[in-house]
Short mmCIF file of C-alpha atoms in Angstrom, two decimals:
data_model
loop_
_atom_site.label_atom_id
_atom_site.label_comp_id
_atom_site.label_asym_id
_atom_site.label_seq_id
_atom_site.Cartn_x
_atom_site.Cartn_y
_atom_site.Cartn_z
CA UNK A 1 0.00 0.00 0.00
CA UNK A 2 2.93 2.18 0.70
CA UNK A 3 4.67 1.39 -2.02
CA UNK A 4 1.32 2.11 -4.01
CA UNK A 5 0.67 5.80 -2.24
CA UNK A 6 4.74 6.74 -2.91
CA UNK A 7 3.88 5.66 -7.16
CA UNK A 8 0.83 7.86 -7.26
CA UNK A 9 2.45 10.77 -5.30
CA UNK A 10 5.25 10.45 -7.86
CA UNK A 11 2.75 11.07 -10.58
CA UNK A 12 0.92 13.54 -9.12
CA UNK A 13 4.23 15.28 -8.85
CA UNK A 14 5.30 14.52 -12.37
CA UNK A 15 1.81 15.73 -13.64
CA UNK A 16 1.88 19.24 -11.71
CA UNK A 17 5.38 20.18 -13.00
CA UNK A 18 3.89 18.92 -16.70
CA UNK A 19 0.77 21.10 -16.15
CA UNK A 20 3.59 23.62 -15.14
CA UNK A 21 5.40 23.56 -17.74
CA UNK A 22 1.98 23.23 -20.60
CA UNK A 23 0.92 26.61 -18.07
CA UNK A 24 4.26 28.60 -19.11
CA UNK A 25 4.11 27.17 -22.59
CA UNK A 26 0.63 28.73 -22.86
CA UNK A 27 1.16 31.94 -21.33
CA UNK A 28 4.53 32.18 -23.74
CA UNK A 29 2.29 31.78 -26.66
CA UNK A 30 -0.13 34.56 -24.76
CA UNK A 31 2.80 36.69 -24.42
CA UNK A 32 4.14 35.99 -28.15
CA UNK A 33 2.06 38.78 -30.02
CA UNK A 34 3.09 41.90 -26.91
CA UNK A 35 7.08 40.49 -27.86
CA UNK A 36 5.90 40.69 -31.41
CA UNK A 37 4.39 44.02 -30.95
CA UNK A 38 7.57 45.78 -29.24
CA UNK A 39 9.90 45.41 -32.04
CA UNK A 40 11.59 47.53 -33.36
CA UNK A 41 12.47 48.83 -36.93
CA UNK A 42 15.63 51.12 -37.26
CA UNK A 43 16.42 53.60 -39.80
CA UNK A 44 20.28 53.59 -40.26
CA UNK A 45 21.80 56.58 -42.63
CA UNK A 46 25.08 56.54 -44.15
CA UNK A 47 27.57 58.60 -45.73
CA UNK A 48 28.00 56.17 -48.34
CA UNK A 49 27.34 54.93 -51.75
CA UNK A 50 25.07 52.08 -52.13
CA UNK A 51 26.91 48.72 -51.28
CA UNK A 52 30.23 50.28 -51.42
CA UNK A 53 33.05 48.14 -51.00
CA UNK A 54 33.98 48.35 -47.33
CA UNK A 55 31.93 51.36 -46.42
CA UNK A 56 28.75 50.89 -47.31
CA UNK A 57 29.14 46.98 -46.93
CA UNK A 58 30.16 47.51 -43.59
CA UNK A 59 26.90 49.88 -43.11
CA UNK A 60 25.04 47.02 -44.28
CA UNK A 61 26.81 44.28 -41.95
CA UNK A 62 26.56 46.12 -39.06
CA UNK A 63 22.31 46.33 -39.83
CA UNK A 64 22.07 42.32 -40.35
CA UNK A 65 24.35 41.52 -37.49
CA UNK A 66 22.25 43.55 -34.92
CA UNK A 67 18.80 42.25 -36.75
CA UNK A 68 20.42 38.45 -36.37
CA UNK A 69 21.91 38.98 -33.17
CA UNK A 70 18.45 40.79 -31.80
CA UNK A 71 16.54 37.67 -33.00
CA UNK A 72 14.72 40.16 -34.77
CA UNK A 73 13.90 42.22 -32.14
CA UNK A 74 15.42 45.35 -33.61
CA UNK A 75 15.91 45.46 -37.29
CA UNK A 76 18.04 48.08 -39.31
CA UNK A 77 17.18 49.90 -42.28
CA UNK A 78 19.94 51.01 -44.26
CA UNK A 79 19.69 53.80 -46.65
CA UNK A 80 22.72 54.78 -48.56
CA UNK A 81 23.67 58.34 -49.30
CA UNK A 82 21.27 60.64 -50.45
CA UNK A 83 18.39 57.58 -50.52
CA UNK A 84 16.87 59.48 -47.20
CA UNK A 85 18.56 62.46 -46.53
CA UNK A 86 22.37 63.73 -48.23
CA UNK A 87 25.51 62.18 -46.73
CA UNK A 88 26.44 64.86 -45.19
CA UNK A 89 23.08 65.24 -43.44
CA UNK A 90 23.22 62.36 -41.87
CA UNK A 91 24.74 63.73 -38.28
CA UNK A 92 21.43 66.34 -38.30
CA UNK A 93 18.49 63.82 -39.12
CA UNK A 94 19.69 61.64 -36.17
CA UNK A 95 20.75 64.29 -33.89
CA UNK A 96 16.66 65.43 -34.34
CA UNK A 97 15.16 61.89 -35.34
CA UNK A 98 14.33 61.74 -38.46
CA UNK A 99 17.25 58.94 -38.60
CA UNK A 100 17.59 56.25 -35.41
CA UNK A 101 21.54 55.74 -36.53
CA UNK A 102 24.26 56.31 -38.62
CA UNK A 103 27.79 54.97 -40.16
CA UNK A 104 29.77 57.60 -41.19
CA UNK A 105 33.23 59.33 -40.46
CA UNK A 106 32.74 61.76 -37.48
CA UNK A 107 35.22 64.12 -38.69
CA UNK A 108 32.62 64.90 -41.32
CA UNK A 109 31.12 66.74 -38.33
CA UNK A 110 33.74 68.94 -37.34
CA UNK A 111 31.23 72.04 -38.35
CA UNK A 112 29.54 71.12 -34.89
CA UNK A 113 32.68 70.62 -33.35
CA UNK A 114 36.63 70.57 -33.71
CA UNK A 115 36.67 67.80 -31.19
CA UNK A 116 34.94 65.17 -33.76
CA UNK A 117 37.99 65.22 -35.70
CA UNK A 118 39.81 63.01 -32.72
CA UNK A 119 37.65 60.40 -32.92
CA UNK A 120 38.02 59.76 -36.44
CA UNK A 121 41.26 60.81 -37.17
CA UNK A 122 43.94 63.77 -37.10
CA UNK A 123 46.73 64.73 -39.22
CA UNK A 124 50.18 62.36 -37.28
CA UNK A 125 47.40 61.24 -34.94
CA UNK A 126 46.90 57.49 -33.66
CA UNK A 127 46.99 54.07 -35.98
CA UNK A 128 43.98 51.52 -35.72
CA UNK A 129 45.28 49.80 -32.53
CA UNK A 130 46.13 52.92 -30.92
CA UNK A 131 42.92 54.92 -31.67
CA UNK A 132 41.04 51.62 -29.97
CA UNK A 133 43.39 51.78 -26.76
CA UNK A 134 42.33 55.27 -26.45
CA UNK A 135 38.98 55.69 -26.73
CA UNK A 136 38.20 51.71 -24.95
CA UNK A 137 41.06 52.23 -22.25
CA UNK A 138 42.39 55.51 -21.87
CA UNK A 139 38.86 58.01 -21.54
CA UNK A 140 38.03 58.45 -25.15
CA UNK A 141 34.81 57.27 -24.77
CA UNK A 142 34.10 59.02 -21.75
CA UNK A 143 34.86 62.31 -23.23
CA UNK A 144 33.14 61.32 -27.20
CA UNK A 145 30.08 60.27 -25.06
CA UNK A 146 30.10 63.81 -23.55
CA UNK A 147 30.75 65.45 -26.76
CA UNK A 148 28.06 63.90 -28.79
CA UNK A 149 25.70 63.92 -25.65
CA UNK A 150 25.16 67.64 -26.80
CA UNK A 151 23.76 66.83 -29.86
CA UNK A 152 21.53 64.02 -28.65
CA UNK A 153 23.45 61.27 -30.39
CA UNK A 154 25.71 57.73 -28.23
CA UNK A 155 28.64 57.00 -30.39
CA UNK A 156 30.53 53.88 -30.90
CA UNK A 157 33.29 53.10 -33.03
CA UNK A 158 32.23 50.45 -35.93
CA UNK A 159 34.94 49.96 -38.52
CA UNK A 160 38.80 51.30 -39.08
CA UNK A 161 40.47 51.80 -42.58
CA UNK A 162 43.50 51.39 -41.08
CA UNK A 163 46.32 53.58 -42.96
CA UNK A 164 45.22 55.70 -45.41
CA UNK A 165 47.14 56.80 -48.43
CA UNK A 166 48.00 60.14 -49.81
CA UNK A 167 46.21 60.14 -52.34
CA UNK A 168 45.66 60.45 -56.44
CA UNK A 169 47.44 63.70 -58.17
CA UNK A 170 47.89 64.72 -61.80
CA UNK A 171 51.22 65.44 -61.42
CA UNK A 172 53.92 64.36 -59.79
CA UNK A 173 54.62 66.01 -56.63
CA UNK A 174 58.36 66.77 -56.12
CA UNK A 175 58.59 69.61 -52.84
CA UNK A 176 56.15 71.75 -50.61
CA UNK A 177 55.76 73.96 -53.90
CA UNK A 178 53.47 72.01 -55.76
CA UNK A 179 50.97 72.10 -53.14
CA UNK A 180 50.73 75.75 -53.97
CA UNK A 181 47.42 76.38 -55.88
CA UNK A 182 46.20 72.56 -55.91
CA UNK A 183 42.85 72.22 -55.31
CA UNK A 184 42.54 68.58 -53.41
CA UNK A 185 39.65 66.61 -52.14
CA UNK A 186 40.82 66.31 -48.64
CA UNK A 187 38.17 66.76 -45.67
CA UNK A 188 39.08 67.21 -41.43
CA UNK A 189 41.94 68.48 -40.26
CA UNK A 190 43.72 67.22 -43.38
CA UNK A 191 42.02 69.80 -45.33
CA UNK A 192 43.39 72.33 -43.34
CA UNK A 193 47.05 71.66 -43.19
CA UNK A 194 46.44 71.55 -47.04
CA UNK A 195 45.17 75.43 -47.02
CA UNK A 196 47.85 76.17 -44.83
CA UNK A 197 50.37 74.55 -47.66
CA UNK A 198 48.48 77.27 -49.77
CA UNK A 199 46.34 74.44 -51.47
CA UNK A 200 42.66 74.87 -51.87
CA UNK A 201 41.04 71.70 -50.11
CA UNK A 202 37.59 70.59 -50.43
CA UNK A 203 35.42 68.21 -48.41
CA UNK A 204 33.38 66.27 -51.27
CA UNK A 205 30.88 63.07 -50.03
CA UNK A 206 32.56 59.72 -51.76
CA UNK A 207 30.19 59.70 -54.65
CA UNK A 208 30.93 63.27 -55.94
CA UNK A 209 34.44 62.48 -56.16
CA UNK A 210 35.29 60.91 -59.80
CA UNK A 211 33.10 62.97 -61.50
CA UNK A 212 35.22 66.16 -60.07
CA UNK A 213 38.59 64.68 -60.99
CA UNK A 214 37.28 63.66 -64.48
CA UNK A 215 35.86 67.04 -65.20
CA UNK A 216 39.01 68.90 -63.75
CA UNK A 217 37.49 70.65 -60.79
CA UNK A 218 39.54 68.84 -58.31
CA UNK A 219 43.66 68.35 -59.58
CA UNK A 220 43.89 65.70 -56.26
CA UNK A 221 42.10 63.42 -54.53
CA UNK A 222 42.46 61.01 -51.15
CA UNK A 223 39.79 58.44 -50.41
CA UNK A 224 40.84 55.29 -48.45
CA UNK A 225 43.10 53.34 -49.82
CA UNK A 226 43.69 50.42 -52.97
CA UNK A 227 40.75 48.72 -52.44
CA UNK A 228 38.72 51.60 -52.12
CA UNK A 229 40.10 53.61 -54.52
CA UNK A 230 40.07 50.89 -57.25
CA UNK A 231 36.66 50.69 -56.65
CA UNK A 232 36.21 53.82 -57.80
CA UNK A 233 38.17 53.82 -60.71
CA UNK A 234 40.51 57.26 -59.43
CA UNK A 235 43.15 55.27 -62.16
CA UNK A 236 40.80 56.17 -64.90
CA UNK A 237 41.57 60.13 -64.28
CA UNK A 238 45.35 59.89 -62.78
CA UNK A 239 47.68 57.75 -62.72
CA UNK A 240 50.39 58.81 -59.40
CA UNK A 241 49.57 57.58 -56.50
CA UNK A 242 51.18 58.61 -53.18
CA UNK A 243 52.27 57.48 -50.08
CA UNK A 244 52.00 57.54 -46.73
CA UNK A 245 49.18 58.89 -46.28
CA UNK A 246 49.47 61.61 -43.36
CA UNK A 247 46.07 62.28 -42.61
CA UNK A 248 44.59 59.67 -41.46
CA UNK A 249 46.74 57.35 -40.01
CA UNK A 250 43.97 54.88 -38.73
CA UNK A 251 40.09 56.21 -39.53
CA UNK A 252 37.47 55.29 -37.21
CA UNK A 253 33.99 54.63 -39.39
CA UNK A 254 31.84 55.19 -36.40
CA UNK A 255 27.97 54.59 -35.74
CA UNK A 256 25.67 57.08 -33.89
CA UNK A 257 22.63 56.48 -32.39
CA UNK A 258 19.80 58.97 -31.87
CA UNK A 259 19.76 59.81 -27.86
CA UNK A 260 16.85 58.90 -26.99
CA UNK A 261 16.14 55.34 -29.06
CA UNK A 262 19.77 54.45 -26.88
CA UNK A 263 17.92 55.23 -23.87
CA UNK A 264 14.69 53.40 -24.74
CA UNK A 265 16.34 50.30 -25.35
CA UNK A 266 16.73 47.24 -22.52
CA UNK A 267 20.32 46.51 -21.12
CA UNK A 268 20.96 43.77 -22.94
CA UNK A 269 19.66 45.75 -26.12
CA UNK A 270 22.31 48.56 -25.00
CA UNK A 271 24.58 45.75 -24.57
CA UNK A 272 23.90 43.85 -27.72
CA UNK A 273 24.53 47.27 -30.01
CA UNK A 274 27.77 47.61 -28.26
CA UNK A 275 28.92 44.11 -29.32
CA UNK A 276 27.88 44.24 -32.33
CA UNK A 277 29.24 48.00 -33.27
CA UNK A 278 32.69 45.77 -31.32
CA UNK A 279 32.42 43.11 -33.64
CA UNK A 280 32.29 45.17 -36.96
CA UNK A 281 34.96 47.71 -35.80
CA UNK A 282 37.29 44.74 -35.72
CA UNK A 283 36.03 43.00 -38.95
CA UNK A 284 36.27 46.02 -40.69
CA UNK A 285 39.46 46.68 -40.08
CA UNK A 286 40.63 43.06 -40.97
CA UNK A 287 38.86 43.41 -44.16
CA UNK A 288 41.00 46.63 -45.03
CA UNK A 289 43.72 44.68 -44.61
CA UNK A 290 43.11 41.77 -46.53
CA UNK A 291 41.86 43.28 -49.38
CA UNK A 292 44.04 46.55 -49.73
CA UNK A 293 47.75 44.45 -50.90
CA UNK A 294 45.60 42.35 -53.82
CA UNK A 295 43.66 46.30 -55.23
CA UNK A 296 47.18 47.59 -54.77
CA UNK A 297 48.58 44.83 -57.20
CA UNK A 298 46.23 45.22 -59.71
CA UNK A 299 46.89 48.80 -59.74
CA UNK A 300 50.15 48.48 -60.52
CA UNK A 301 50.27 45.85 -62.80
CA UNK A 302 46.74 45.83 -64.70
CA UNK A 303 46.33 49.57 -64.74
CA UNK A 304 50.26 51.13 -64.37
CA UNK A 305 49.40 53.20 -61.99
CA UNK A 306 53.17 54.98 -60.79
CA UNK A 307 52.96 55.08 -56.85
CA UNK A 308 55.60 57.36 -55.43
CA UNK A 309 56.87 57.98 -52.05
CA UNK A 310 56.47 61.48 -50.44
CA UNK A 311 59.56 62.63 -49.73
CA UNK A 312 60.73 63.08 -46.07
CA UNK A 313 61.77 66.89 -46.59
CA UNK A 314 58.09 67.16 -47.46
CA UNK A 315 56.70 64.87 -45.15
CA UNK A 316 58.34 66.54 -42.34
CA UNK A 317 57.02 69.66 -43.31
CA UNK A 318 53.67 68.74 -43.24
CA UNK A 319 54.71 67.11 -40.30
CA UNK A 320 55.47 71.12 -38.47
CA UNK A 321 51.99 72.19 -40.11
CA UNK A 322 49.89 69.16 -38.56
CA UNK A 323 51.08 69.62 -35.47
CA UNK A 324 49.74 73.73 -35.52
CA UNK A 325 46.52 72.47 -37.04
CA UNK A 326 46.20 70.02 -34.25
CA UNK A 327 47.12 72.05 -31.56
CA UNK A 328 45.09 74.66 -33.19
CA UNK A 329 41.88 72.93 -32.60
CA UNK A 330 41.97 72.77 -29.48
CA UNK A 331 41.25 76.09 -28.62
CA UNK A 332 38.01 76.34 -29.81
CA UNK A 333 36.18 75.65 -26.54
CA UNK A 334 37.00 74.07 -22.99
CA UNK A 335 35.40 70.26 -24.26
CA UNK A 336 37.59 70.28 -26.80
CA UNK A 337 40.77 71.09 -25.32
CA UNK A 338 40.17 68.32 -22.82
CA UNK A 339 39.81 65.77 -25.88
CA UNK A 340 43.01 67.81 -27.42
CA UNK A 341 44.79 67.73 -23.81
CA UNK A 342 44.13 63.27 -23.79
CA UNK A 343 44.59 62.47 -27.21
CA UNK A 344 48.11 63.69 -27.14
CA UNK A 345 48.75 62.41 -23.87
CA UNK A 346 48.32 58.97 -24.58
CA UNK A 347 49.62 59.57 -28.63
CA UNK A 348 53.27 59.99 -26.78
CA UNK A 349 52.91 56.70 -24.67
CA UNK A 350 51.82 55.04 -28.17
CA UNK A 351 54.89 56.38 -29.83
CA UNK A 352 57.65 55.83 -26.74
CA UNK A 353 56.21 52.00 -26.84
CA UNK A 354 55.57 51.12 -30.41
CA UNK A 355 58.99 52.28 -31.48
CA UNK A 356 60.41 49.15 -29.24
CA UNK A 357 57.40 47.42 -30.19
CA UNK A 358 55.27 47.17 -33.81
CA UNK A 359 57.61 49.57 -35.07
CA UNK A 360 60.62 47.81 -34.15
CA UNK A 361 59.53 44.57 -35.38
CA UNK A 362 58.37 45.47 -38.95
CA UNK A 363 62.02 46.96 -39.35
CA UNK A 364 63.32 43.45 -38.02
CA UNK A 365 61.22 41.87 -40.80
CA UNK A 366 62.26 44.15 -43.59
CA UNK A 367 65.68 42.37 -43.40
CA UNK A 368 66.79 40.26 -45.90
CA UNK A 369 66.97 36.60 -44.19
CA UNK A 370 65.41 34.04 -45.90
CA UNK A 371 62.08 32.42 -44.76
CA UNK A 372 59.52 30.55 -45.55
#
């Protein structure tokens, strides 16, 4: 009889956790259409051309791996440049909410505020790796956060060119005198050590670009890098290509968010952006890489394309005019002189270390031992 009563109790038991567990199944499928009803669909803007080769693909990555990631709980709507609003309208319709986000480079917004400039890149400023110690471990994103705060936007960084190059001319450029006159697509702080080299810099949105060169209103042009600029077919117009690049030494492609859709979303929403954003920042960048040394090849050998090295008299030059520009800058308001006042802090720990470090080691593998 015992043995009987301990059997049934054991079902009984069994059947109330099943009837549990049918109970929560039930009220999950009651609760299915209010989780259905509080998605959420995301307009993105970019700066971008339409499924542009490591730009606007990017754009478009960073949408599919927050819709995946979300489970579809927030989906992103990308719209290219000037599908929604003009590129360089993009800061504007998110900073007011016409647009929930956008991928862009922030030194496009340096009209709102010098300080934008060091979070995308300056003139001599920080590579990839350092521009991502900074702003994750050193107070850079403490102090972009504030910025941007003031024009209703959260930034995150979401994609690095890496190095950029200096650019497409139509003539060869031999000393500081043939900057005289030129008139150079060249936006940021970049632009402005250009004016001060008595060139006549522009800021033009990627797609106006080509047609400039081709029809003569620009004489130079920077954009990325090989397999950007192949892309665009800058060999078409001009054939000498120059490096190093001394603008942008490492270009963070970054990804604002409208205010107050940050602050609407869950924790683990807020926390899911930020990995994602993360995760495409370091893809991106890895992408740049890979692809950049094939473009550059085919450059050279499909479409003789003459790259030349800036010379160091010239380099060093710019060098002395960056560094005014720069320093410059930071005396527009107290904000940005803090940014100013950090970013070159922790730019001379990069260089004292990386000179024994990175620096030191890609000079060890320049030399001629055999391997592999």
């Amino acid at each position: 009889a015992m043995s009987k009563l301990i059997k049934r109790r054991s079902f009984l038991k069994g059947a109330a956790v099943a009837g549990a567990g049918a109970a929560a199944v039930a009220a999950s499928n009651l609760a299915a259409p209010a989780i259905a009803q509080g998605k959420r669909e995301l307009k993105m803007v970019t700066t971008w051309p339409k499924n542009f080769p490591g730009l606007g693909t990017t754009a478009e990555r960073l949408a599919k791996r927050i819709s995946s990631a979300s489970d579809g709980a927030i989906t992103v709507k990308v719209y290219a440049a000037g599908e929604l609003v003009p590129p360089f309208e993009s800061f504007d319709a998110v900073s007011q909410g016409t647009a929930d986000m956008y991928h862009a480079a922030d030194y496009y917004w340096q009209g709102k505020s010098k300080a934008y400039n060091f979070f995308c890149a300056v003139p001599f400023g920080l590579t990839a790796s350092e521009i991502n110690a900074w702003i994750h471990h050193a107070g850079g994103q403490q102090l972009w956060d504030e910025l941007s705060a003031d024009f209703n936007i959260k930034p995150f960084m979401a994609g690095n060119t890496g190095v950029q190059w200096g650019g497409w001319f139509n003539k060869e450029m031999n000393g500081l005198e043939d900057f005289k006159g030129l008139k150079m697509r060249m936006p940021g702080l970049g632009g402005e050590v250009l004016r001060r080299l008595g060139s006549a810099a522009v800021a033009l949105p990627g797609g106006e670009i080509f047609p400039a060169l081709q029809a003569g209103t620009i004489d130079a042009t920077e954009w990325v890098g090989p397999w950007n600029d192949l892309a665009f077919g800058f060999y078409k117009v001009t054939k000498y290509y120059y490096w190093p690049g001394f603008h942008e030494p490492g270009t963070v492609l970054s990804c604002g968010m409208n205010k107050g859709v940050w602050d609407s979303l869950s924790a683990s929403q807020q926390m899911l952006i930020e990995s994602c954003t993360a995760a495409e920042n370091n893809i991106t960048l890895a992408e740049f890489n890979a692809k950049n040394s094939d473009a550059l090849a085919t450059l050279v050998n499909e479409h003789n394309v003459q790259v030349r090295r800036i010379p160091n008299e010239m380099l060093n030059a710019i060098g002395e005019k960056s560094g005014e520009v720069v320093a410059d800058a930071a005396s527009e308001d107290p904000l940005t002189k803090r940014v100013h006042e950090s970013f070159i802090d922790f730019r001379k720990k990069a260089i004292a270390y990386s000179k024994l470090s990175d620096q030191a080691y890609w000079q060890a593998r320049l030399l001629p031992f055999k391997y592999g």
